[in-house]
Each structure stands twice: as C-alpha cells, then as structure tokens.
XYZ file of C-alpha atoms in Angstrom:
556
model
C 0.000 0.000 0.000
C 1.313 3.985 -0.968
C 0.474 4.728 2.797
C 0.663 2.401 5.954
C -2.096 1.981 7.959
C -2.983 4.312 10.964
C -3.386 3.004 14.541
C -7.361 2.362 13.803
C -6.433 0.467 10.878
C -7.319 2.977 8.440
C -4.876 4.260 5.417
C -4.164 7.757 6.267
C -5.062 11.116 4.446
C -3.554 10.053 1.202
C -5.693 7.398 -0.362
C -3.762 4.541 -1.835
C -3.571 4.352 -5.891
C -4.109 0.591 -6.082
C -2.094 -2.462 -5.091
C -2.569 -5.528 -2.567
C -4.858 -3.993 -0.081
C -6.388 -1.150 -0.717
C -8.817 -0.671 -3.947
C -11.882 -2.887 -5.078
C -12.903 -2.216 -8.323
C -12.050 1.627 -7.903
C -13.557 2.549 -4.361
C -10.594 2.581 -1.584
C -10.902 0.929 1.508
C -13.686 2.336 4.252
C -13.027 0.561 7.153
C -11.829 -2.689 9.311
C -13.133 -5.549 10.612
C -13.165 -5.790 14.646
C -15.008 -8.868 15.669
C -16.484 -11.615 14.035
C -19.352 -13.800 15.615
C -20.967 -16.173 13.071
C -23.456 -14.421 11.022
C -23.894 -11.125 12.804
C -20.110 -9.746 13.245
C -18.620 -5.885 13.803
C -17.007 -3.433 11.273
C -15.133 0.475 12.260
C -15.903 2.469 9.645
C -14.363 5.845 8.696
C -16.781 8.700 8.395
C -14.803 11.104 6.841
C -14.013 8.135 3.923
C -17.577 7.664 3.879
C -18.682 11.409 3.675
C -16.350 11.680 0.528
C -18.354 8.741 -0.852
C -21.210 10.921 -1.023
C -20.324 12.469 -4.188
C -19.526 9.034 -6.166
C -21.713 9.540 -9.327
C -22.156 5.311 -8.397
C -25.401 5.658 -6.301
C -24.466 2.448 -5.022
C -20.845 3.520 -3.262
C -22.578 7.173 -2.735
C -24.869 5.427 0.022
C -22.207 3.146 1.427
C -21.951 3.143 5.372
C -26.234 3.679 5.292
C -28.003 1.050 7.222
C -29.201 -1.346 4.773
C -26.382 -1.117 2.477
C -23.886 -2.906 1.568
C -20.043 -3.539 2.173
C -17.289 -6.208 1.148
C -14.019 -7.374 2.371
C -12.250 -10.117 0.886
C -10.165 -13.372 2.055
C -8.082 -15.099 -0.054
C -9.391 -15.068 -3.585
C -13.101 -14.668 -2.076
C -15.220 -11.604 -1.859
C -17.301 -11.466 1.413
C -20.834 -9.136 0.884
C -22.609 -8.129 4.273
C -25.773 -5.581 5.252
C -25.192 -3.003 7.432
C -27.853 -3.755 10.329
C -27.186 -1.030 12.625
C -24.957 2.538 13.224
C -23.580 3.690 15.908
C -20.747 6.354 16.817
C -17.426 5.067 18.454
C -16.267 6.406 21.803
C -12.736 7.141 20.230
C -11.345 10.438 19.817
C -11.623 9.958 15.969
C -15.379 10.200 16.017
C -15.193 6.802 13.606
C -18.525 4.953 12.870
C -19.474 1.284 14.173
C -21.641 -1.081 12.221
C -23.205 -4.409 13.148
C -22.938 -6.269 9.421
C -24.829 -9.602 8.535
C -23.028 -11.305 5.857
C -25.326 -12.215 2.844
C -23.123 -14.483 0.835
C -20.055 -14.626 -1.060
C -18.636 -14.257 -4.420
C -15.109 -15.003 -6.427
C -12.707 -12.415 -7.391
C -11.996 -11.913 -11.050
C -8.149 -12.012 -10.619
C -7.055 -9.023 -13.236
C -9.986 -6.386 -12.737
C -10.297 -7.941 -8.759
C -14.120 -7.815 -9.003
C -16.844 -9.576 -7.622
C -18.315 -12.162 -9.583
C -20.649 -15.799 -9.558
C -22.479 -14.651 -6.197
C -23.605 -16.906 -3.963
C -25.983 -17.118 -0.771
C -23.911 -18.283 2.567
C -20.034 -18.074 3.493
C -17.811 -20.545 3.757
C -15.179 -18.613 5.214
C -14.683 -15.593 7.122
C -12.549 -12.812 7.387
C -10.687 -11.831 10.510
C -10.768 -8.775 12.428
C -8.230 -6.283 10.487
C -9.538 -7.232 7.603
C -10.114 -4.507 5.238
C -14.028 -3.522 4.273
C -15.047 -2.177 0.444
C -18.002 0.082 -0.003
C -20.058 -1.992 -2.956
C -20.336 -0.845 -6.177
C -23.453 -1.234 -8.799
C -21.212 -3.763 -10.775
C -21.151 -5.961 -7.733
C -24.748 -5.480 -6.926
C -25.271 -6.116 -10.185
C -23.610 -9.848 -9.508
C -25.526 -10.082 -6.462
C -28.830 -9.694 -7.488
C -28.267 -11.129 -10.952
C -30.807 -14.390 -12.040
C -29.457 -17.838 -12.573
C -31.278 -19.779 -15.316
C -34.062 -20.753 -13.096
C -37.938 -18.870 -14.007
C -38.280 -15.958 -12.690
C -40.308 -12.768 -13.293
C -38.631 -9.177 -12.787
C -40.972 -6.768 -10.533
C -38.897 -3.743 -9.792
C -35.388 -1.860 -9.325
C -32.735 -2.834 -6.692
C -32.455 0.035 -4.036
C -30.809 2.185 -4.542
C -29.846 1.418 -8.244
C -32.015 2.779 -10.910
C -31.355 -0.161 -13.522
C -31.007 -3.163 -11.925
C -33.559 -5.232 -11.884
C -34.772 -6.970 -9.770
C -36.260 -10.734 -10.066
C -38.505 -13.503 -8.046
C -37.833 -16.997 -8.461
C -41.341 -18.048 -9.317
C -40.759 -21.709 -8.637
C -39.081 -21.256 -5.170
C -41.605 -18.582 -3.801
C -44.640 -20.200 -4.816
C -42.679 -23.839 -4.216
C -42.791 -22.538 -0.594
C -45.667 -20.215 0.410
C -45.238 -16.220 0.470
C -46.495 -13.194 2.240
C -47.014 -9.712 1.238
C -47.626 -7.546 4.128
C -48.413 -3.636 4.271
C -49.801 -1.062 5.543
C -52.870 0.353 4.253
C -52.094 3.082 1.623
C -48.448 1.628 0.927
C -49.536 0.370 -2.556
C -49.706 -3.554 -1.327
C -52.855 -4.337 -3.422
C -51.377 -2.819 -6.648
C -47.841 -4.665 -5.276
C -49.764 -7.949 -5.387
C -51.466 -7.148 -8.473
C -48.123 -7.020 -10.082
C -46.638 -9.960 -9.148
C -49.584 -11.693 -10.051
C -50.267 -10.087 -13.680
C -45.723 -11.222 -14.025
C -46.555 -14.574 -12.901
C -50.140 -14.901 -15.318
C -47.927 -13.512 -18.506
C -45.196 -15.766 -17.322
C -47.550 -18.680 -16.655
C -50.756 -18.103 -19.091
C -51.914 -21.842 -18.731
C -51.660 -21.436 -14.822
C -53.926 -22.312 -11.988
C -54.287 -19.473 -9.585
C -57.355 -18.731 -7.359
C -58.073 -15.423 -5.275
C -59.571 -14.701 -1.865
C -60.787 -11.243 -2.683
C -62.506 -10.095 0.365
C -63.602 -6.048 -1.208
C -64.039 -6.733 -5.051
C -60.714 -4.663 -5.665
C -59.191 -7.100 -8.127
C -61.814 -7.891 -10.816
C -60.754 -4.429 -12.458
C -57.290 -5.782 -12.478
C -57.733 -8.676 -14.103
C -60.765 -8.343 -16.488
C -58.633 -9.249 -19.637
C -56.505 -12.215 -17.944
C -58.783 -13.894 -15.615
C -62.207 -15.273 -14.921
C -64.230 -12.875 -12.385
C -66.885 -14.560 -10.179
C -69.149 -13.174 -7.269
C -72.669 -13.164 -6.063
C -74.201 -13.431 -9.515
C -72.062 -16.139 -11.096
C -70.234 -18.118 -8.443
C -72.542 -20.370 -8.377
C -70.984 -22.611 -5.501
C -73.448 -25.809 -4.060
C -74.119 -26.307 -0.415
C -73.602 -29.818 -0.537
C -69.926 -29.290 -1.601
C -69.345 -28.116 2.547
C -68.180 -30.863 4.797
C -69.656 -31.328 8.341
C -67.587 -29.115 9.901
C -68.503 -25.771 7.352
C -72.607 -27.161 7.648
C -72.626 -26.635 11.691
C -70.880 -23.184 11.012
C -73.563 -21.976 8.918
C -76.787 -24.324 10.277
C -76.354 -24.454 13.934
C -77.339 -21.362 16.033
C -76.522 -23.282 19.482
C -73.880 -23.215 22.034
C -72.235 -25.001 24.693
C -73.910 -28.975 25.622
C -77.091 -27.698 23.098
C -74.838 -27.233 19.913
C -73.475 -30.502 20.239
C -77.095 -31.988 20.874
C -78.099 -30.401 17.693
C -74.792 -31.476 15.752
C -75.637 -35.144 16.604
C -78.854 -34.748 14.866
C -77.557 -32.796 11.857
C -74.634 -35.588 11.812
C -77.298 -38.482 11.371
C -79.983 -36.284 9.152
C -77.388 -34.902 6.938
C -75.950 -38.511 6.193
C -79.325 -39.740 5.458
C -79.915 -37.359 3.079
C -76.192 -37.862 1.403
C -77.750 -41.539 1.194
C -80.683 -40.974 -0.875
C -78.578 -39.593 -3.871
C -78.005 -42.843 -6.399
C -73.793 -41.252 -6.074
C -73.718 -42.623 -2.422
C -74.143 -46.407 -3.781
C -71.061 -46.705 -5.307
C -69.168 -45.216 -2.206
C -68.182 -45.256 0.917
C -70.646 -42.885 2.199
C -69.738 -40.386 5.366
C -71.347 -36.767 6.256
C -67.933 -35.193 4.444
C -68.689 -36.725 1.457
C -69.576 -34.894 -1.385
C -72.379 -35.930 -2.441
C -75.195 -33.539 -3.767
C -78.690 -33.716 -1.887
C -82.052 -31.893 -1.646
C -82.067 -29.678 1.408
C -85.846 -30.461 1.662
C -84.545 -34.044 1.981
C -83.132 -32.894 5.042
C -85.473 -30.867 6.756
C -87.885 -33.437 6.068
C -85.629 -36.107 7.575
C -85.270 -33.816 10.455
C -89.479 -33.258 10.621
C -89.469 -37.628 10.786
C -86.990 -37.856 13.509
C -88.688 -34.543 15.307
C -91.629 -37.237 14.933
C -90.187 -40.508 16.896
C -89.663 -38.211 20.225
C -91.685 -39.329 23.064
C -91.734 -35.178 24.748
C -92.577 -32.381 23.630
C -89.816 -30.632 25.291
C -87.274 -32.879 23.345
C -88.249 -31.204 19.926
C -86.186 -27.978 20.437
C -83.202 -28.456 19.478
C -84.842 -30.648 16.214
C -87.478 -27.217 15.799
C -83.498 -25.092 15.689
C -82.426 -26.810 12.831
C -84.938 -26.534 10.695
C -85.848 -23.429 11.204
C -82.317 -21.954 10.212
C -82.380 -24.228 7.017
C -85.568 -23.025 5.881
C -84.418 -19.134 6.843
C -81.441 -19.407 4.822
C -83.113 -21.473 1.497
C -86.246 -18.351 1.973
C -82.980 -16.086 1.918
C -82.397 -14.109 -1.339
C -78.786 -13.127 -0.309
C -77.839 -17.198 0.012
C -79.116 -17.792 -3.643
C -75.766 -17.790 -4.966
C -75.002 -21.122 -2.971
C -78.035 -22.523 -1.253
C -80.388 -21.963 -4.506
C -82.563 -25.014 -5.596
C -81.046 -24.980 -8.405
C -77.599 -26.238 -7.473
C -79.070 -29.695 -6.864
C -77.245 -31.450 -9.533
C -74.079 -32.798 -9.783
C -71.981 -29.887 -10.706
C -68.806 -30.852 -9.081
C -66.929 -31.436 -12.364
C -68.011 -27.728 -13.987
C -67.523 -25.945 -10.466
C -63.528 -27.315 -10.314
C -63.128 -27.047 -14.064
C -64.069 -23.022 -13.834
C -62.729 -22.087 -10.361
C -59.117 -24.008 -10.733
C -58.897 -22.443 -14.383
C -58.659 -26.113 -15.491
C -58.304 -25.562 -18.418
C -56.797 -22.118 -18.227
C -57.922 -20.806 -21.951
C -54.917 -17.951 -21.482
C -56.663 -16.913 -18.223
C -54.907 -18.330 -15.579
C -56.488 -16.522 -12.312
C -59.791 -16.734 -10.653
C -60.696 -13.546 -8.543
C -63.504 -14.811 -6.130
C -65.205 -11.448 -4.955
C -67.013 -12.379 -1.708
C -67.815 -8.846 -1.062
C -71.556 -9.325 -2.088
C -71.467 -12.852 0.403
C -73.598 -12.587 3.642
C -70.904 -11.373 6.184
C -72.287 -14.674 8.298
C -70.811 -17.131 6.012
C -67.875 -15.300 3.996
C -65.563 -17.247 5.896
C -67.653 -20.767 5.284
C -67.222 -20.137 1.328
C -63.587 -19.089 1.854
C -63.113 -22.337 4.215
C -64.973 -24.197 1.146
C -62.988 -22.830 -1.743
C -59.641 -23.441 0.183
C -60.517 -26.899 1.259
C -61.779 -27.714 -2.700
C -58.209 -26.793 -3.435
C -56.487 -28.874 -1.235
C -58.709 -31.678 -1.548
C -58.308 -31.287 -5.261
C -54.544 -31.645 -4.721
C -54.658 -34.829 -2.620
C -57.045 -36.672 -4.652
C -55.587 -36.123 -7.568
C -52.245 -37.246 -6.735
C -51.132 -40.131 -9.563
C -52.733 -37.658 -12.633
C -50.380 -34.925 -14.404
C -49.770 -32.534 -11.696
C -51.845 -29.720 -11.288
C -50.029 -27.043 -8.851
C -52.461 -24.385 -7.398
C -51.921 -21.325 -5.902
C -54.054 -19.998 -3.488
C -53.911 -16.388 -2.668
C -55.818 -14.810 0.384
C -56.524 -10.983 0.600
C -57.158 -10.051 4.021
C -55.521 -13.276 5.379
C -55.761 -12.046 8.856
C -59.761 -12.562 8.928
C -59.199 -15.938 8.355
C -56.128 -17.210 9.772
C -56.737 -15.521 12.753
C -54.225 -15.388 15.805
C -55.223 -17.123 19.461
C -56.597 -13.831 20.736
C -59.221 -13.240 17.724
C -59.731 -17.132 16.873
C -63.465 -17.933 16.845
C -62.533 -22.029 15.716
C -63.581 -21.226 12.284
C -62.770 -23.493 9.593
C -61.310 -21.514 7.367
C -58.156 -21.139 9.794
C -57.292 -24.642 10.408
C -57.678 -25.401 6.619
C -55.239 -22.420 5.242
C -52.896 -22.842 8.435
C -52.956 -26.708 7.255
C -52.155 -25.904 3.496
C -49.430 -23.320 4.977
C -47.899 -26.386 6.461
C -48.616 -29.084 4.259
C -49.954 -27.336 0.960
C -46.139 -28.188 -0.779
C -46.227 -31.696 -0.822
C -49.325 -31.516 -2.677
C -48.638 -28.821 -4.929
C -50.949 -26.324 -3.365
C -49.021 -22.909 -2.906
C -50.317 -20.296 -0.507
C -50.271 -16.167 -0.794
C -51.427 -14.527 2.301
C -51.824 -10.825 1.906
C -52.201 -8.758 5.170
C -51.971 -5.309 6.442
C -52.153 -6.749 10.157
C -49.340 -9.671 9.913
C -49.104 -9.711 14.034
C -52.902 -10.862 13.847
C -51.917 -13.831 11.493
C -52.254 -17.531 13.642
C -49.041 -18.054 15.326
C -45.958 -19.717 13.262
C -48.160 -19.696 10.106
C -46.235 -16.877 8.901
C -43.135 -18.699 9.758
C -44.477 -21.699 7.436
C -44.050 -19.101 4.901
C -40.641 -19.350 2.749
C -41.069 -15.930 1.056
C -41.920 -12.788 3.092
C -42.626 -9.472 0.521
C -42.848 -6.992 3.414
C -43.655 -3.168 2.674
C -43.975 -0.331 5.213
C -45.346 -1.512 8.338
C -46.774 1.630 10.809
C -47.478 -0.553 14.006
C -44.589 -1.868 16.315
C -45.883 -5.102 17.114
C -46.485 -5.854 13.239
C -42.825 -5.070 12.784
C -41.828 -7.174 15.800
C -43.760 -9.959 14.479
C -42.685 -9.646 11.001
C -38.903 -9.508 12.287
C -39.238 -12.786 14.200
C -40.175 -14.602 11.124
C -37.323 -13.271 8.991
C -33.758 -14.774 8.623
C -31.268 -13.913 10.587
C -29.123 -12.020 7.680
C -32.193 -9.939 6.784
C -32.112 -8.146 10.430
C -30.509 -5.190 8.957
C -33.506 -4.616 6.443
C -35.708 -4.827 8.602
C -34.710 -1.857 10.214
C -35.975 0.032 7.080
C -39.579 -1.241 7.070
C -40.781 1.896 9.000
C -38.760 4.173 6.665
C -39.893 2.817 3.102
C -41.860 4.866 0.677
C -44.817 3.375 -0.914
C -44.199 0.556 -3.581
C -41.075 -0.048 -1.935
C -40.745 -3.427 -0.060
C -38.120 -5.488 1.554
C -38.246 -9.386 -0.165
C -36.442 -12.368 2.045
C -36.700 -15.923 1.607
C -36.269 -18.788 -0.916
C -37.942 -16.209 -3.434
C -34.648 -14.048 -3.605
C -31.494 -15.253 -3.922
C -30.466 -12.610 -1.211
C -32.617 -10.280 1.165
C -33.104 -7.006 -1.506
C -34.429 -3.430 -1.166
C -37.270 -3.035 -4.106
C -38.743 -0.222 -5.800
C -41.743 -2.185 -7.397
C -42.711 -0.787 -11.165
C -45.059 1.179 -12.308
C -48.526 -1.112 -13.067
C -50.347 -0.014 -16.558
C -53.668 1.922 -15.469
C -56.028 -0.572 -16.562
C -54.306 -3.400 -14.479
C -54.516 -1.985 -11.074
C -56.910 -2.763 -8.651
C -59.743 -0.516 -7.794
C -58.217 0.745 -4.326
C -57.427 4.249 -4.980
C -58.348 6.028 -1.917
C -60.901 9.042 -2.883
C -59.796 12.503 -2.943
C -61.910 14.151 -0.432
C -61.046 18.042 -1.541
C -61.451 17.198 -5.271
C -64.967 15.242 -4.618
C -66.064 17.376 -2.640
C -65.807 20.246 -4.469
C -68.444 18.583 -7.129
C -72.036 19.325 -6.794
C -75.098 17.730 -8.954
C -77.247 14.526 -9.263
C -77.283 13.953 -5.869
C -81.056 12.558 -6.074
C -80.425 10.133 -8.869
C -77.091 8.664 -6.547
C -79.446 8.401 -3.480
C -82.401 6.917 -5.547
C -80.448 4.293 -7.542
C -78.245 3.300 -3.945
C -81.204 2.753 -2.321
C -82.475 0.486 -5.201
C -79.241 -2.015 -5.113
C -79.646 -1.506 -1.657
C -83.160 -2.968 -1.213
C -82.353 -5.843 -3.251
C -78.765 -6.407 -2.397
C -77.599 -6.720 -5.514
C -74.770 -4.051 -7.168
C-alpha cells in the first residue's frame, strides 16, 4: 500500500492508488473488521471516507456506510458481501462509525480487474478482524442480485440502483408459500397485483385462485382472468363438509350445539344416502355428495316425529328453522339456490381451478356481495376444494395451485381473535402441508401480528412493505432470517411501492422499488380525494335513488 495503515487500521489522508490492499474495483478501503461472531459480526468504519463517498456519481458507493447497504471485504481469492444492520458512533477520539454487518453471501474475485463475480448465498469462510471492508459498487450489486437460469419474473429496481432489476424466483416462492404484508395506503394491493399479472404472462396456462374479500381485483384482471361473485359463483351447499354445515346451520352453544350437531350428523348422512352417487361409495357426512335440502329438513321433521316429549323437539325445531331461513334467503341464492341440486362438481372445479386455463390463468372470487355470516364458510370451502383437489388427484399430471388470500388475517386468525372457524385450520394446514401436494399459498395482510401463530413462519417468502405498528414489525422480524435483520430496520422508513423481499424467493434479502402497473391493471383501491370530490355538486337525487335500489335488493 502507498500509505501504511494508521493506529485504527485505516490508510491515512492520502488514499492509496491501487495495489494488494487497498482498492476494489475503484472505491478505496472504508473501514476494518473488529469482531467476528458467526453471522452477525462488527465493522469500524471511517466517516470522513464515507462522507467523501457521497459524491460518487455510483449511487451504489454514494450510500455506502447507510443502514441497509452494503459492504465487502475479501479473504483469499473470495469476496465477502454483508448488510449493514445497525450505526452507531465510536467512543474514540476519531469520532469513527461502528456497524453491526450480517453477511449475505459470497462471491469469487476476477483475478485481473479484482471484481466480484458468480455470487452466492452463505459463506464458507470468514474474514478476521483487520480485515479490510469495500463500499459496494453497482457492478457488484449487479452480480448479487443477478438471475441464474431458473424462471423468474422481474418486478422492480434494486435500491438504490435505478437499472437493476430486480427478479422472483417463481418456482421457489410459490414452491414454498409467500407473504405480502403492508400497511394500508403503501400500494400492497397494486404490489400484489403485479406480481400476479408477471406470474399470469409468465404462466398463461396457470392455476391461480383469489380470496378477494372487497371486489378490488376484478378491475385488475378483467382481460386475464375469470371474475366470479354473487351473480355467477354459483358454488353448491352440498360441496361443505360437516364441519362448514354446523358453522352456517347451527345457532346453538355449549352442551345444546353438540345436541343439535348429533342430529344434523345423522340427518345430513341420510340425506347424502338418498342420492343414487352414495351407492357406489363409501358414504360419510364429508362426502360430497349432492342432496335436496328439503330431503333434510324433512328427515329432520321424521326424527322430530319418533320423540316421546314435547320438550325434546327444540333443538330438532333449531335446525330446521335456520335451514328453511337461509333457502327463503335471497342473499344465500348464490349457494343454497334449488337450483344447485345437480351434480356440478366437475363444472364448479373445471371453472374455479382455471382447469383448463384458456390464457386466463387466475380466478378472482369477490365475496364482497357474500352474507358477512358465512364469507368465511365459502372461503373455508374454496380453500378446502383446493387442497382436496390436490390430494385426490395425486397419480394424474400434476396440477399445482396457488391460493392467494386478501385479508388473510380474517381468516387465519391469531389465538386472541380465533373464533374455531374453519377456514383457519384449513389455510394454516395448506401453509404447512400445501407443498407436498402442490398447493401454494399467498397470504396478503396489512395486520401480519394478527396472522395464527408460526403460520407466517411456514411461509418461505416474506414481501414486506412499510409496516406503521410496532408489534407488526416485531412480528414480522421474528419470522425473517437472521441475515435480513438489517432490512428490517428500514420497514418503517420505506416509501410506498417499496418493499423489503427475504426468503427462498430471492437469492439474497433485496431493497425493491416495485414498477409502475399499466392503469387498466390496477386494482380498484385508490383512496378518494376528499377536496377534489367534494368540491363537485349535482345529481345527488339520482345517486341516493339508484343506492337505495341495489340496496333494497342487495344486488350491485
């Protein structure tokens, strides 16, 4: 080196011009190593080096010494890469800076030009303390974040580049389960409709079926997927299992609901039985096997019959009262009409999986217009059709389905909100299972610390954008790698569209700045804007007369 190095281990005011130590690829040396402890170790770095940096026209060694960027030191012909996690100022007279780094993974050093190149995730070795650190350059991060040859679909810019791009592995995230989780108003439902509009154009003869809880998506998606709801899901009771009929038929609790589950149990089976399907099977009250709800309240009515009391009818008088208030229900037509009596398993699967796909791949299920009673029965249905689906058909061409759940907190619930639903133990079942099937699961939430404990955990890719609320961001950092600490510390501080990804989706924790989504391909989530609207006067008779209308007949 031109200069040796001072007692802090730093070269002194003249910067050296090359040789064995002290350039990388142009940028001089910013610091030294000072302890190493497995994966989370210690760097010194100099701030007076690192306020030069500022004016690097490389916006990559411009932000070097920033938590949540990166640095490099090497060993041997190896090149080291680890995040900053955390900053604080030394105690020395020298006013240096002190970082705790997380190292990320490691690369090879191109032995004329000494760059970083053939990145990979983990180290092998590791440097010891002395050991000089590099601010990283946009060439390296372009190594770092650079795509192998498996799939993958780009979504956005590395931070804080402004051309690299950067890329999911589709296989490994869906392979594995992933979140996105957000804030309301960071841009998480045009976020997912991104990824999903890459991974339809990537995938047009795909199977992909959405949870969408406010009818946000169906704008999306209106040229590259099939849009049901109310007036065209057409969904039959008798597809529900035992479980999903006491959610929506019995009105009982404690010793009196399971009174009134025993008869439902032996009605509901008898019904099953009457259907010429049951003959050729091995008939239980999960079977799915199509049958006349007047079969059963009429069954019910005959058993009512063969009680000696009076006072024993109640629970039998329950029953059939709810049946016959939710068949007289208009809002229940879409799934309890009299018209889904025939065996329409074949159709319903065929249009909900996409199977085919015809070039639309996704299935938006709107369940805004379902009775807020039993949204999460036709949620628990759809999910459990899925991964039944999946089990069943294991021996046939495989079929892999993803599953995507807006509002995931409603229904995979943590122990403080759980009501026993259904619909929790079947999506926390596919988020632990769902791979070995082929069923991949996409939980969307703005509320990730009211997600089911370790369900998020199950999850092997975590999208996570600004999050507002401390225990959401203590939750989400539990569930996040141990090398992705020093990201984390930047979920409070992103702007909207921007997102930390971690996980077997990424071949390294990254910083994203997600594109730009075409007009007509974004949800319909814009918030209003309250001084614009309400400066607009006019027609306000009409807009009460017609709400009023679909309001009355509950029907948009």
């Amino acid at each position: 080196m031109a200069e040796m190095l001072d007692a802090r281990g730093f070269a002194g005011a003249q910067m050296p011009q090359g040789g064995a130590g002290g350039m990388a690829g142009g940028a001089a040396a910013i610091g030294v190593v000072t302890e190493i402890a497995g994966s989370s170790s210690q760097v010194v770095l100099d701030r007076q080096l690192i306020e030069h940096l500022r004016a690097d026209p490389d916006p990559a060694i411009a932000g070097a010494g920033q938590v949540g960027s990166q640095v490099k030191m090497r060993v041997g012909t190896t090149w080291l890469v680890a995040n900053i996690r955390s900053l604080r100022l030394s105690n020395d007279a020298h006013g240096d800076i002190v970082a705790a780094i997380d190292f990320l993974g490691e690369g090879d050093e191109e032995r004329l030009t000494r760059k970083l190149y053939k990145f990979r995730r983990g180290v092998t070795r590791y440097p010891t303390p002395g050991c000089e650190v590099f601010p990283v350059s946009t060439g390296d991060l372009k190594q770092i974040y650079s795509t192998d040859d498996r799939s993958n679909v780009e979504i956005g810019t590395v931070y804080p580049s402004r051309d690299i791009r950067a890329a999911l592995y589709i296989d490994a995230m869906l392979g594995k389960h992933f979140a996105l989780l957000g804030s309301t108003g960071t841009g998480k439902s045009t976020s997912a409709a991104l990824i999903l509009h890459k991974i339809c154009d990537a995938a047009p003869q795909g199977h992909i079926v959405m949870i969408d809880p406010h009818g946000e998506y169906a704008a999306a998606f209106k040229n590259n997927g099939a849009i049901y709801d109310v007036g065209n899901l057409a969904m039959p009771y008798w597809l529900m299992n035992f479980e999903e009929h006491c959610e929506v038929f019995l009105t009982a609790d404690g010793s009196e609901r399971q009174i009134d589950a025993d008869i439902l149990s032996k009605c509901l089976l008898m019904a099953r039985g009457k259907n010429r399907l049951s003959a050729d099977v091995k008939l239980t009250v999960d079977s799915p096997i199509p049958y006349l709800l007047s079969d059963l309240t009429n069954l019910i009515q005959l058993e009512m019959g063969k009680m000696d009391r009076a006072g024993d009818s109640a629970p039998y008088l329950r029953l059939k009262t709810k049946i016959e208030e939710i068949k007289a229900d208009p809002r229940y037509s879409f799934m309890f009409s009299g018209m889904l009596v025939a065996d329409t398993m074949q159709q319903f699967l065929s249009r909900m999986f996409r199977l085919p796909a015809s070039g639309k791949p996704i299935s938006i299920i709107d369940v805004s217009g379902v009775p807020s009673e039993i949204t999460s029965v036709v949620v628990a249905v759809l999910s459990r059709m899925v991964f039944d689906f999946a089990i069943w058909s294991r021996g046939e061409t495989p079929r892999p389905i993803l599953l995507v759940c807006e509002e995931a907190h409603r229904y995979v619930p943590n122990e403080r909100n759980a009501d026993g639903s259904s619909v929790g133990k079947i999506l926390s079942r596919i988020a632990k299972e769902g791979r070995k099937y082929g069923v991949s699961l996409g939980l969307i939430t703005q509320r990730p610390s009211d997600l089911a404990e370790g369900v998020l955990s199950q999850l092997g890719t975590i999208i996570a954008m600004r999050l507002n609320n401390d225990r959401d961001q203590a939750y989400v950092r539990a569930a996040m790698p141990e090398g992705a600490r020093g990201f984390l510390d930047s979920i409070p501080a992103l702007r909207n569209r921007e997102c930390i990804i971690c996980g077997e989706g990424v071949s390294t924790p990254i910083r994203v700045l997600f594109d730009d989504l075409e007009e007509h391909r974004r949800p319909a989530s814009a918030d209003p804007s309250f001084t614009d609207l309400w400066r607009q006067t006019g027609g306000e008779e009409g807009t009460i007369e017609r709400t009023i209308r679909r309001w009355r007949s509950q029907r948009h």
